[in-house]
Every structure is written in structure tokens, then in C-alpha cells.
Coordinates of C-alpha atoms in Angstrom, one line a residue:
X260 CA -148.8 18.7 50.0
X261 CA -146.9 20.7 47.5
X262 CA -149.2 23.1 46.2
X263 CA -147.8 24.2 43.2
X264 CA -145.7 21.1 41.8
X265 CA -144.1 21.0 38.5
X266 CA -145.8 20.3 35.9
X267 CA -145.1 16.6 33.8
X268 CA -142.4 17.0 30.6
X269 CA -140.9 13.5 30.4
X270 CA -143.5 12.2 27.9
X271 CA -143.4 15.5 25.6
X272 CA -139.4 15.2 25.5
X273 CA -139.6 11.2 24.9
X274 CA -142.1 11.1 22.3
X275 CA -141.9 13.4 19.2
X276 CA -145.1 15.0 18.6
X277 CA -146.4 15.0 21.8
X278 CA -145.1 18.1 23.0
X279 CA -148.6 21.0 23.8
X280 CA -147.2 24.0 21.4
X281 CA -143.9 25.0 22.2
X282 CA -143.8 24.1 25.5
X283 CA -142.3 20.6 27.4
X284 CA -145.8 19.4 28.4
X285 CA -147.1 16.4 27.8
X286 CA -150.7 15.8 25.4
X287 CA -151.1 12.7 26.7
X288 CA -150.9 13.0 30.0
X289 CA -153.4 16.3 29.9
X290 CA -155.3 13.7 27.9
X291 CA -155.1 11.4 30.8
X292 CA -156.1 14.0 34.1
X293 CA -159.2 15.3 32.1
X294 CA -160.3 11.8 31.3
X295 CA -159.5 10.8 34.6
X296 CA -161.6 14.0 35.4
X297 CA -164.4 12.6 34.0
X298 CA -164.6 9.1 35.4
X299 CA -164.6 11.2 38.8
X300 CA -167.6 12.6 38.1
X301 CA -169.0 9.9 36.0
X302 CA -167.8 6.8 37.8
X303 CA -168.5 3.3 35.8
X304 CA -168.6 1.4 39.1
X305 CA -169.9 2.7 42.8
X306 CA -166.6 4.3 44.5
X307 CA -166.6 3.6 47.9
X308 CA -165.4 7.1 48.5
X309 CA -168.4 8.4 47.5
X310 CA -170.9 9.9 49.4
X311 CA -174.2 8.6 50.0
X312 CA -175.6 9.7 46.8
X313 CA -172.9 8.4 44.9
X314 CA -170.5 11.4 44.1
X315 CA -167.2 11.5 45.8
X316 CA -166.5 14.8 48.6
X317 CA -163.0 14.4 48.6
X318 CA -160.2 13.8 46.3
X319 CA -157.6 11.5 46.4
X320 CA -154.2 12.9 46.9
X321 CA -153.0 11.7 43.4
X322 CA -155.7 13.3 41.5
X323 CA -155.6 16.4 43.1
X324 CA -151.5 16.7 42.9
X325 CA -152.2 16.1 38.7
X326 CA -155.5 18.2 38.8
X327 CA -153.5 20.8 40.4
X328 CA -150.2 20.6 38.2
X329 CA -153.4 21.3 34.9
X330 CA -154.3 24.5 37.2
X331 CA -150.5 25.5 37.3
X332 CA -149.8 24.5 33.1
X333 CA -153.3 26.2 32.4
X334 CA -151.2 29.7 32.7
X335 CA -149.5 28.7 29.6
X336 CA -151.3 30.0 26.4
X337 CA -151.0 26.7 24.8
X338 CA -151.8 24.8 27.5
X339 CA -155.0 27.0 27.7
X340 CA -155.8 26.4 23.9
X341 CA -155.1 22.9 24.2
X342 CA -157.2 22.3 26.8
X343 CA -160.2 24.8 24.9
X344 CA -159.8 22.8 22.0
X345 CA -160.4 18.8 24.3
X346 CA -163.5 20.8 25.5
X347 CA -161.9 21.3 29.0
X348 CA -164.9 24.0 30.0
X349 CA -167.1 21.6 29.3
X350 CA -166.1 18.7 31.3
X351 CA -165.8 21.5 34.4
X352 CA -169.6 21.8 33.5
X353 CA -170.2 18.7 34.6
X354 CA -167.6 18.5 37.6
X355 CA -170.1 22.3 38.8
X356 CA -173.8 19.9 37.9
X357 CA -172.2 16.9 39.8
X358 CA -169.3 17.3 42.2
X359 CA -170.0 17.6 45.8
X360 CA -165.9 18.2 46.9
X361 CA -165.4 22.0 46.9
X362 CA -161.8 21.4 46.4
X363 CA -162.2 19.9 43.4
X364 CA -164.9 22.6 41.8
X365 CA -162.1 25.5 43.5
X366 CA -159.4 23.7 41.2
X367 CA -161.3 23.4 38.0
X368 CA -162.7 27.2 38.7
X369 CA -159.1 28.1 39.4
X370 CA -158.1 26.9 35.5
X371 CA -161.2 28.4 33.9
X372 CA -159.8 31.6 35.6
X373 CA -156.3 31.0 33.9
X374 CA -157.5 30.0 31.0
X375 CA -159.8 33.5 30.7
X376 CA -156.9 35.3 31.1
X377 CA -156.3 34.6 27.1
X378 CA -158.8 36.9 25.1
X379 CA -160.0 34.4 22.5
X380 CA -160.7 31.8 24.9
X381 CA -162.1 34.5 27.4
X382 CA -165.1 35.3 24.4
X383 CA -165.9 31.7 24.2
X384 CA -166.2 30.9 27.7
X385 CA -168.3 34.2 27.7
X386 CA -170.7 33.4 25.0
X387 CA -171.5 30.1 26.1
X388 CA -174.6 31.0 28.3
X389 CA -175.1 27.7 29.9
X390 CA -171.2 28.3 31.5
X391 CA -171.9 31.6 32.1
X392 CA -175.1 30.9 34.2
X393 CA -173.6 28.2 36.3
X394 CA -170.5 30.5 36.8
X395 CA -172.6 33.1 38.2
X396 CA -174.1 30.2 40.7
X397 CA -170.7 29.8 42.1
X398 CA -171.1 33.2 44.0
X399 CA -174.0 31.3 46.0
X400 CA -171.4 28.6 47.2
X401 CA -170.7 28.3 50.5
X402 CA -166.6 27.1 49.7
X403 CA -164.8 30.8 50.2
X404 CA -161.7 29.3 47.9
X405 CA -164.1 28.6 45.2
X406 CA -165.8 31.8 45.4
X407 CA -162.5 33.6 45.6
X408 CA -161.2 31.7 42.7
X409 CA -165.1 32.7 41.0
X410 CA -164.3 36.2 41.8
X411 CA -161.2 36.2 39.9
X412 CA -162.9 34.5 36.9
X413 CA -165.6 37.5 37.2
X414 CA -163.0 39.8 37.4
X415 CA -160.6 38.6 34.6
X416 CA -163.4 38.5 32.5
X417 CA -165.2 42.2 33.2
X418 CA -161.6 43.5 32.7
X419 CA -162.3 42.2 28.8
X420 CA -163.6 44.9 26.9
X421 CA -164.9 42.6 23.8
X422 CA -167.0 40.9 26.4
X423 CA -167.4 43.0 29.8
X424 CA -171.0 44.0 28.5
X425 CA -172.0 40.4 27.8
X426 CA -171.0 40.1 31.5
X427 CA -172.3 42.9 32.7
X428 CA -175.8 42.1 31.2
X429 CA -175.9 38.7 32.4
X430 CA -175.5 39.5 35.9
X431 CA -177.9 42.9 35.7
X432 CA -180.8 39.6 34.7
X433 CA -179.6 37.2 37.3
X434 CA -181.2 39.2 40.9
X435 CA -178.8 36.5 42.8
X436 CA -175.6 38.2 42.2
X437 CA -176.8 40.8 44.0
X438 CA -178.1 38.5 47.3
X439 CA -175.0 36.6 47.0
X440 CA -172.2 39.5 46.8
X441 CA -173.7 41.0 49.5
X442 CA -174.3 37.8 51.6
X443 CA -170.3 37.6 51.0
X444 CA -169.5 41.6 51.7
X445 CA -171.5 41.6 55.2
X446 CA -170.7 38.4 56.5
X447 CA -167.3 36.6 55.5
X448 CA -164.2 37.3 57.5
X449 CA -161.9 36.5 54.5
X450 CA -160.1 39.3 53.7
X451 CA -158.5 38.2 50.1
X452 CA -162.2 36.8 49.1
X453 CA -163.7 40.6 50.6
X454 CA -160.8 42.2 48.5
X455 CA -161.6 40.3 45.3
X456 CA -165.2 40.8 45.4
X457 CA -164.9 44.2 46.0
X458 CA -162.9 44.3 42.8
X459 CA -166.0 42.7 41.0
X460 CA -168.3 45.3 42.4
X461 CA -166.0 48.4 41.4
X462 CA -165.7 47.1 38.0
X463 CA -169.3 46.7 37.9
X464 CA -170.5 49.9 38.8
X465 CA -167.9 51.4 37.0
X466 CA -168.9 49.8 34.1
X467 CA -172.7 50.3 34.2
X468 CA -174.5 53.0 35.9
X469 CA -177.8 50.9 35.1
X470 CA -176.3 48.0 37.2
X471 CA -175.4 50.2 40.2
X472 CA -178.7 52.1 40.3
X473 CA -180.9 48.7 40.1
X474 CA -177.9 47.8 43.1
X475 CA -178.6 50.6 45.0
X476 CA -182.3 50.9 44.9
X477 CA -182.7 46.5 45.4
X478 CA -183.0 44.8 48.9
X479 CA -186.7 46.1 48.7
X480 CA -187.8 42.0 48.5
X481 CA -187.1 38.7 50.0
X482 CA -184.7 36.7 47.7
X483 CA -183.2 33.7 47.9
X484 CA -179.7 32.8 48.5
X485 CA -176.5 30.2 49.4
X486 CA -176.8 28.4 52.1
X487 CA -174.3 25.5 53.7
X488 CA -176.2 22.4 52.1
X489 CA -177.4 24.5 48.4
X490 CA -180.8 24.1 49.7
X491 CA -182.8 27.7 49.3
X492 CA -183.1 30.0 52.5
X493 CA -184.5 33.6 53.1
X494 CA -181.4 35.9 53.3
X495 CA -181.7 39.1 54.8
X496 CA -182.8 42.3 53.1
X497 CA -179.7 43.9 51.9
X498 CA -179.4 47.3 51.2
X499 CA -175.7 47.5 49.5
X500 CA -174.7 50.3 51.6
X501 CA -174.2 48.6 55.3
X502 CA -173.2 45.6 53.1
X503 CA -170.0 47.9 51.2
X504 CA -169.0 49.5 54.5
X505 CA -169.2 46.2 56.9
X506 CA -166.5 44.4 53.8
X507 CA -164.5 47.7 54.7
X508 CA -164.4 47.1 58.0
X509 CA -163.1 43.8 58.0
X510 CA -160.3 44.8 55.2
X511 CA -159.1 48.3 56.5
X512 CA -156.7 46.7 58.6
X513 CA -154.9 44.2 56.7
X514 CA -155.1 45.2 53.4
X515 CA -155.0 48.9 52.6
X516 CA -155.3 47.9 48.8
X517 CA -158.5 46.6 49.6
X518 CA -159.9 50.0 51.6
X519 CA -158.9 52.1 48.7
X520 CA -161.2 49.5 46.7
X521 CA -163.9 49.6 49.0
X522 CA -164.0 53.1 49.5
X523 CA -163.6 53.7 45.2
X524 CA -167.4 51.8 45.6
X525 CA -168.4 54.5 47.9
X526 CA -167.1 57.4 45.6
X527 CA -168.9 55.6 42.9
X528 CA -172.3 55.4 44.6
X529 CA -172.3 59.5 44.9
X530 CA -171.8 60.0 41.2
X531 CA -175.6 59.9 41.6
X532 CA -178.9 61.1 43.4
X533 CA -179.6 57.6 44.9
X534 CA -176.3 56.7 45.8
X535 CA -176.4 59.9 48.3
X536 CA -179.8 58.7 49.2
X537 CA -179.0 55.8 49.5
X538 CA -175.9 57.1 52.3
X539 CA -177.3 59.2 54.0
X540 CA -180.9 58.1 54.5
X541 CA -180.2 55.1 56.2
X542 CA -181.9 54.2 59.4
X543 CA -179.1 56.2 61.2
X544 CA -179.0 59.2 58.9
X545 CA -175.3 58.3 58.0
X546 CA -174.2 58.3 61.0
X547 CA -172.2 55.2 60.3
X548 CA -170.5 56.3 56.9
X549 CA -169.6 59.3 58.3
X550 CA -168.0 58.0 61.4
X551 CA -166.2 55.6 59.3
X552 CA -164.5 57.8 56.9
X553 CA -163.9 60.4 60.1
X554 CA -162.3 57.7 62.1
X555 CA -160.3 56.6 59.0
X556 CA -159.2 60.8 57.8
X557 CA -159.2 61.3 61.3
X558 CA -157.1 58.7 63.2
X559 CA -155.4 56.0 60.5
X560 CA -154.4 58.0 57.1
X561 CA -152.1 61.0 56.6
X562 CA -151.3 61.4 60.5
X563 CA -149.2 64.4 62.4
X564 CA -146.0 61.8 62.9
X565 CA -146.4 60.5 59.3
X566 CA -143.7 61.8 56.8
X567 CA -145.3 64.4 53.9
X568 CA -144.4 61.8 51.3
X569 CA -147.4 59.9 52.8
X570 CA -149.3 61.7 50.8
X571 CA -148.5 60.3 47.8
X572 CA -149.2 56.9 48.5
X573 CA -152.5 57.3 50.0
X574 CA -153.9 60.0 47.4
X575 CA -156.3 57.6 45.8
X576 CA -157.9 56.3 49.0
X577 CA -158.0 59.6 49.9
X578 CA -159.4 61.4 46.8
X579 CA -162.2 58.7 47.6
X580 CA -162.6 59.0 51.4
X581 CA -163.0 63.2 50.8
X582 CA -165.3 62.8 47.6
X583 CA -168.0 60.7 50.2
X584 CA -167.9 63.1 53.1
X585 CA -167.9 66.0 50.9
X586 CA -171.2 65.4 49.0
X587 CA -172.3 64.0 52.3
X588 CA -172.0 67.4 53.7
X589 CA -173.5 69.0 51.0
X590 CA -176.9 66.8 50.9
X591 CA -179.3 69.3 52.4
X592 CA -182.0 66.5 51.6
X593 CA -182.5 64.5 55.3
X594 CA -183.4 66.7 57.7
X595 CA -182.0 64.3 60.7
X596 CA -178.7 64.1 58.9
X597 CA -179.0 67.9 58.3
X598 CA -179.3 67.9 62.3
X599 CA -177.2 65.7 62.4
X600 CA -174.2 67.9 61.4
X601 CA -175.6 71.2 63.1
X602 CA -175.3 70.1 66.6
X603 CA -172.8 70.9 68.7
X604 CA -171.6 67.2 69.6
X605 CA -171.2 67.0 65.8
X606 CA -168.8 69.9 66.0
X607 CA -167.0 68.6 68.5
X608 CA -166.5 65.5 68.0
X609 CA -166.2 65.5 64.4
X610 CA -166.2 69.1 62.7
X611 CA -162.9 70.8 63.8
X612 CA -160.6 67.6 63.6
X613 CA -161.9 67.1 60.6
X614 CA -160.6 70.3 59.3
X615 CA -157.5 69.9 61.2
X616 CA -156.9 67.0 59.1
X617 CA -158.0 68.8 55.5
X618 CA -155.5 71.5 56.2
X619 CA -152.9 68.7 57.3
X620 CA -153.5 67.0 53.4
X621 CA -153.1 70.6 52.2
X622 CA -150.0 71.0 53.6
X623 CA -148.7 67.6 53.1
X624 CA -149.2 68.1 49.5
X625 CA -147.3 71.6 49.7
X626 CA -144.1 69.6 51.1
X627 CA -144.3 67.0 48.0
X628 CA -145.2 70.2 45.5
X629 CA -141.5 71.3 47.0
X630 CA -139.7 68.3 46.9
X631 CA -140.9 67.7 43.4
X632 CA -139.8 71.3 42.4
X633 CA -136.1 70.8 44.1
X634 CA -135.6 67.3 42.2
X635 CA -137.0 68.5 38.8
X636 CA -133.8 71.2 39.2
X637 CA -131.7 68.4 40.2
X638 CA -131.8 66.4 37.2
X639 CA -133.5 66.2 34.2
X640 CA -135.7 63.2 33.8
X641 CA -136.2 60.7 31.0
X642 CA -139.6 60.7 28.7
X643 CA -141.0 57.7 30.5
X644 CA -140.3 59.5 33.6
X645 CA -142.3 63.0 32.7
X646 CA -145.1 60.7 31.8
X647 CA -145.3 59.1 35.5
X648 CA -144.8 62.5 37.5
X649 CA -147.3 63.8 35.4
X650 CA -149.6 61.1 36.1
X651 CA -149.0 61.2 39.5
X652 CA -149.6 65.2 39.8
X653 CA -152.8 64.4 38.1
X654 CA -153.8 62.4 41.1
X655 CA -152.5 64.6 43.7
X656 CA -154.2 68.1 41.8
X657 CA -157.8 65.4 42.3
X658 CA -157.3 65.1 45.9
X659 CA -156.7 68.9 46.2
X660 CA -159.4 69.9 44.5
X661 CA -161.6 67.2 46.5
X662 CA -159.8 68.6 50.1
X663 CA -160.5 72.3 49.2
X664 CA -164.1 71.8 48.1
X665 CA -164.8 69.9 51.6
X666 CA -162.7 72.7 53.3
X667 CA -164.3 75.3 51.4
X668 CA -167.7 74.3 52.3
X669 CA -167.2 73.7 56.3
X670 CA -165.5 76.9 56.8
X671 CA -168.4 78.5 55.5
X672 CA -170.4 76.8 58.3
X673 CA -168.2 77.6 61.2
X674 CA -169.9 79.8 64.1
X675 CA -167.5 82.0 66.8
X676 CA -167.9 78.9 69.0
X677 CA -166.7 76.4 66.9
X678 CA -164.0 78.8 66.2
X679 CA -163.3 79.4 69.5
X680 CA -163.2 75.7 70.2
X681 CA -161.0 75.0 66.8
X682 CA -158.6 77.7 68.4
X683 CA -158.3 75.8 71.4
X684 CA -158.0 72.2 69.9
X685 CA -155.1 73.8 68.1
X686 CA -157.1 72.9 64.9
X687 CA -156.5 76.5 64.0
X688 CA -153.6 78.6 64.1
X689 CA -152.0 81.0 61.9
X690 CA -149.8 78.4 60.5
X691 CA -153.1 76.2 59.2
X692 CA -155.1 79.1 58.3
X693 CA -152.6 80.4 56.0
X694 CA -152.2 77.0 54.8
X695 CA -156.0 76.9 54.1
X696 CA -156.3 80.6 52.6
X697 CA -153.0 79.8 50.6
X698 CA -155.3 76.7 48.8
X699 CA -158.4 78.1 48.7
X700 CA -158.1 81.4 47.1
X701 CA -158.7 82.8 44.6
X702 CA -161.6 80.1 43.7
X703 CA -163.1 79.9 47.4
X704 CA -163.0 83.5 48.4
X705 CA -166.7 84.0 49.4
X706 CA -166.2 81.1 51.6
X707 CA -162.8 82.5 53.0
X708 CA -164.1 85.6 53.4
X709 CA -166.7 84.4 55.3
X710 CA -164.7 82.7 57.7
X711 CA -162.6 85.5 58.0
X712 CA -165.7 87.2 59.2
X713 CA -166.3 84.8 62.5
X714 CA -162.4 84.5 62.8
X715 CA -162.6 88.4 63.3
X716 CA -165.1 87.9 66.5
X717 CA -163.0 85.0 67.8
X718 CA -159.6 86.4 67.5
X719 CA -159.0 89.3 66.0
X720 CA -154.9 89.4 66.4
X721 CA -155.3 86.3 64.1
X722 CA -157.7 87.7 61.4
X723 CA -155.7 91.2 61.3
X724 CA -152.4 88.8 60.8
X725 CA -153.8 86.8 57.9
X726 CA -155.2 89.8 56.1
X727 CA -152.1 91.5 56.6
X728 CA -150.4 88.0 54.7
X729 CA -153.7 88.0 51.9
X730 CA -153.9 91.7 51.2
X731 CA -157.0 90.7 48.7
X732 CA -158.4 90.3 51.6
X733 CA -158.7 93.5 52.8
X734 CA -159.5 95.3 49.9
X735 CA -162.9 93.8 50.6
X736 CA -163.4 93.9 54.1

């Protein structure tokens, strides 16, 4: 079946008057599909495609080609006012209260989305509480088009500033938001549906710190939550963390968009005490966070036989990845974490690559500093352009400071076997140290200094070298 077909405009160019605004479609045959719509729902007489209780499962093919040509029109403005003013979100009221065929509540979902997309009809869908309630019970369905096209409603509308906090208050009283975006961000395998409710969760907490903390500190309590046949079941207890990095998991591969969204919820949940707690106090100490983001610094993003320019399109994800690990490593607060990250197999395994790949960002973003500088002289660039270069050094000048913090804080940390074992790796050389020294200083000089320090017991051509390239080095040695 053709899934976008065109939409009717026969009627509106044969009959004067019929025409929806100033476009080519056709009143009366809107009129039509959303009466139709309601005798689907409603029927006068038993349809023998019903379902034992009387309400049909499955469309026929003619209804859902025209049902589907509305969802297509709906991105017209005055196909969306047109169908707001015949009381459209009303009749998909009843199609959510009595509709048992997923495609057909995905569909009417789908044009609520559309229709959202227009601000004046986005505040009266929003301040209808009744819609808003049974909107929020979508999340619980078991359909994952329907709750993808939910997501994007949730979404569409959050991204409305004249009505985010109407939104943003109605889910902090409805407890099964929370059970039913994590059900969804530990168990579906859909990657667009993970990326689009990820989406809704970064707009959340980004919106409301309130939200997120009552997030964070929930999954202390049985709830209830969707289930195949709508009929309550005991979920898990979900903590949001395992939830956040399981939807990672499944998206890190195929859609990097996604990671950067997931791991923007991470960042997020360190802007405060609990979120860290909440890390790195999990039955594994953080173990799992940490490997994660290691494994994904480490191994996937801004790699030896990537081109510097990398840099630049990965800064965001990044910037988020660095922000975690580094207050992370900073919380002094759980001792087996604190262990954790003192023990050898922690250096190891994860300390010195680690630093290899901090210096690697460093020096990645040198190259672009360069190339930036050499086009600059090249030509001058228009107004609109400044603006974007600008924007994008902003970026790039977060990820550094983010990089040289981290760095900062695990040279400071480093012992003449870790050193020695850096040296060896080929973590460290005098290429990457000047690298790190050229970044850090003047701001991190106690922690360069201190580094010097072991550096001086490991290798002390090296440390003699770099203080001959730093002079204010020596002044204080």
C-alpha cells in the first residue's frame, strides 16, 4: 500500500467554496473520512469485522488509504484548523476510549502530532486535560508505532514554550510516565522509538530539574504498567539509570544522533548531587557507566586513523561523554567506586588509554584551531558565516575545557608505575605530553607540576625535555 498517497482536490476544484483555506482539498470529503471515522468506532449495526466485543482490530484498506491521505493533509495549517474547528481531537478521543486496531489509534496519533505542530492549536490540545491524560496513556501501549508517533506528539509539544510547563506538570502528577518510558528505554529494540523517547526525556529534564530529581530518586515502589492485553502487571523497579544507558546501548550503533541524545541525559543527571549518586552508587559502583563511556572515548569516537576534522562533528557527544566520566572521577563519595578507580586493573585497563585518548581530543582540536586560522586568512567570510564559526568555536572551547578538567584531574593521580606503564603503552611521549602541558597551563599548573614530579622518577630525559619546552616550569622546580 502506498503510504503516503496524495491527498483528494477534485471536489475543492469542481465545486466553488469547497476548497479548505487556500489550498486544493476538499471540505467535504474531510467531512466524509471523520464521519466515516466515527461510525468506525460507533457502528449502527454489528460489523462482522469486529472483534468479539464488538470493535473492529483492523482497518479496511479503503479507510486506512483516506485516514492516511487526513494524516498527510493534517501538515497543512489549514487543514489543521479545519479539522480543530469539526472537533477532529475529539472524535480521536473516542477512536483512544474505543478502538482496539493499533493502526488506526497510530494514524489518528500521527495527525494530532501534525496538527500540534501549529502553536494555537498546540495550546488547545494542551489545555484540554481529558486529551492530555489519555495522551499520556499512550506511552503504556504496547503498539511501538503508536508510541513513537506519541513521542513525537510529547515532543512537539514540550518544544512549545506557551505550554511546555502545562506539560511538564502533567506528567510530574502522572507516576506512569515514569514506569512506561523506562519500560520502553530498557526493553524495546526499536531504535527510531528509543531515539524519540530519549528526545522526550532530554527535554524533560532539561526543562525541570524538579521532574528529573523525583526521576532519579523513583523506582523505590512497585507500580503498575503496559502490558500486551492493557490489563495491569507488576513492572520491574526501575532505577532511570540502567534504564538511560541500556536505550544507549541499543542506539550507539545505528544512530549516532541518538547516543549524543542519550548521553546529553547523562550530562544532565550530574548537574546534581543525586544524579552522581544515583551513577555511581549503583549495585556495581559504576562500573557499567564507566565502561560504557570508556569503551565508547576509548574504541568508537575520535580514533588514531580518524581525520582531525572528526572532531568537529562529534564535539557535542563528546562534551557529554567527558562531562559524566569527569564528575564520575571526582565523586570521592562511594568508597567501592573510590576503589574502584585506585586499583591497578583500573589503571590498566582503563586509566592510561583513557588519557591517551584526552590528549588525542586535545590535539585533534589543535589541527581544526589551525585549519580554521589558515581559512580565516584565506578569505573573508560573510556575517552569517562569523555567526556559525563562532558558534561552533563555542562548542569546541566546551569540550576543551570539559577534556582538560578530566586530564587535569587524572594526571594528578598518576603514580611512577602507571607512568611507567603509560610510557610503555605509548600513552605518553613527548609529543602527547607537550600536547597536554600546551592545554593545561597556565590554569592546571599544580596538577602539571605534579605530574612532572612522578614523570621525573619515571623518565627523567623526558621531564628535563618538557621543562626545557615550558620554562615556567622550571622556575618552580
Amino acid at each position: 500500500m502506498d503510504r503516503n498517497p496524495s491527498p483528494p482536490c477534485s471536489d475543492a476544484e469542481e465545486e466553488e467554496g469547497d476548497a479548505v483555506g487556500n489550498t486544493v482539498y476538499s471540505k467535504h470529503w474531510l467531512f466524509s473520512v471523520l464521519t466515516r471515522l466515527i461510525e468506525v468506532i460507533a457502528p449502527a449495526e454489528p460489523d462482522p469485522a469486529a472483534s468479539p466485543e464488538g470493535v473492529r482490530t483492523e482497518l479496511d484498506e479503503e479507510m486506512e488509504n483516506d485516514i492516511c491521505k487526513v494524516w498527510d493533509m493534517s501538515m497543512d495549517e489549514d487543514v489543521a484548523l479545519f479539522l480543530q474547528e469539526f472537533n477532529a481531537p475529539d472524535i480521536f478521543m473516542g477512536v483512544f476510549a474505543k478502538s482496539k486496531c493499533p493502526r488506526l489509534t497510530e494514524i489518528c496519533v500521527g495527525i494530532l502530532g501534525n496538527m500540534a505542530c501549529f502553536q494555537d492549536i498546540c495550546m488547545s490540545i494542551s489545555k484540554d486535560e481529558n486529551l492530555g491524560q489519555v495522551l499520556l496513556q499512550r506511552l503504556c501501549d504496547s503498539d511501538s508505532p503508536t508510541l513513537l508517533e506519541t513521542s513525537r506528539l510529547l515532543l512537539t509539544c514540550l518544544s512549545q514554550p506557551e505550554v511546555a510547563n502545562v506539560w511538564v506538570e502533567r506528567i510530574r502528577e502522572n507516576p506512569s510516565v515514569y514506569d512506561c518510558v523506562c519500560f520502553i528505554m530498557s526493553s524495546s529494540t526499536n531504535v527510531e522509538l528509543l531515539v524519540k523517547v530519549g528526545e522526550v526525556v532530554d527535554k524533560l529534564f532539561d526543562l525541570d530539574e524538579e521532574l528529573m530529581l523525583n526521576w532519579i530518586k523513583n523506582g523505590t515502589c512497585r507500580s503498575v504498567g503496559p502490558s500486551v492485553d492493557d490489563s495491569p502487571e507488576e513492572l520491574p523497579d526501575f532505577k532511570i539509570v540502567p534504564c538511560i544507558l541500556e536505550a544507549a546501548k541499543q542506539v550507539r550503533s545505528d544512530n549516532p544522533e541518538g547516543l549524543d541524545v542519550y548521553m546529553h541525559i547523562l550530562q544532565l543527571l550530574t548537574t546534581v548531587d543525586e544524579g552522581i549518586q544515583a551513577i555511581v552508587q549503583a549495585p556495581d559502583g559504576g562500573k557499567e557507566t564507566w565502561s560504557l563511556l570508556y569503551d565508547l572515548v576509548c574504541q568508537e569516537l575520535c580514533q588514531p586513523d580518524d581525520p582531525p576534522i572528526i572532531v568537529q562533528e562529534q564535539k557535542t557527544v563528546l562534551a557529554s561523554i567527558l562531562s559524566v566520566l569527569s564528575a564520575m572521577f571526582a565523586s570521592q563519595t562511594e568508597q567501592e567506586y573510590t576503589r574502584m578507580r585506585k586499583s591497578k586493573l583500573f589503571f590498566y585497563l582503563f586509566y592510561m588509554p583513557l588519557i591517551g585518548s584526552l590528549i588525542r581530543i586535545l590535539q585533534y582540536m589543535e589541527g581544526c584551531g589551525k585549519r580554521a586560522a589558515d581559512n580565516s586568512k584565506e578569505s573573508k567570510q560573510e556575517e552569517t558565516g562569523r555567526t556559525d564559526v563562532n558558534e561552533e568555536d563555542f562548542h569546541l572551547k566546551i569540550l576543551k575545557d570539559i577534556c582538560c578538567e578530566l586530564l587535569s584531574n587524572m594526571l594528578q593521580e598518576l603514580t611512577k608505575e602507571n607512568t611507567l606503564e603509560g610510557l610503555h603503552q605509548g600513552h605518553l611521549n613527548e609529543q602527547t605530553c607537550s600536547c597536554a602541558f600546551q592545554n593545561l597551563l597556565p590554569l592546571y599548573f599544580a596538577s602539571v607540576e605534579s605530574f612532572l614530579e612522578v614523570l621525573r622518577e619515571a623518565d627523567q630525559t623526558l621531564a628535563d625535555n618538557l621543562e626545557k619546552r615550558f620554562p615556567s616550569l622550571k622556575v618552580h622546580t
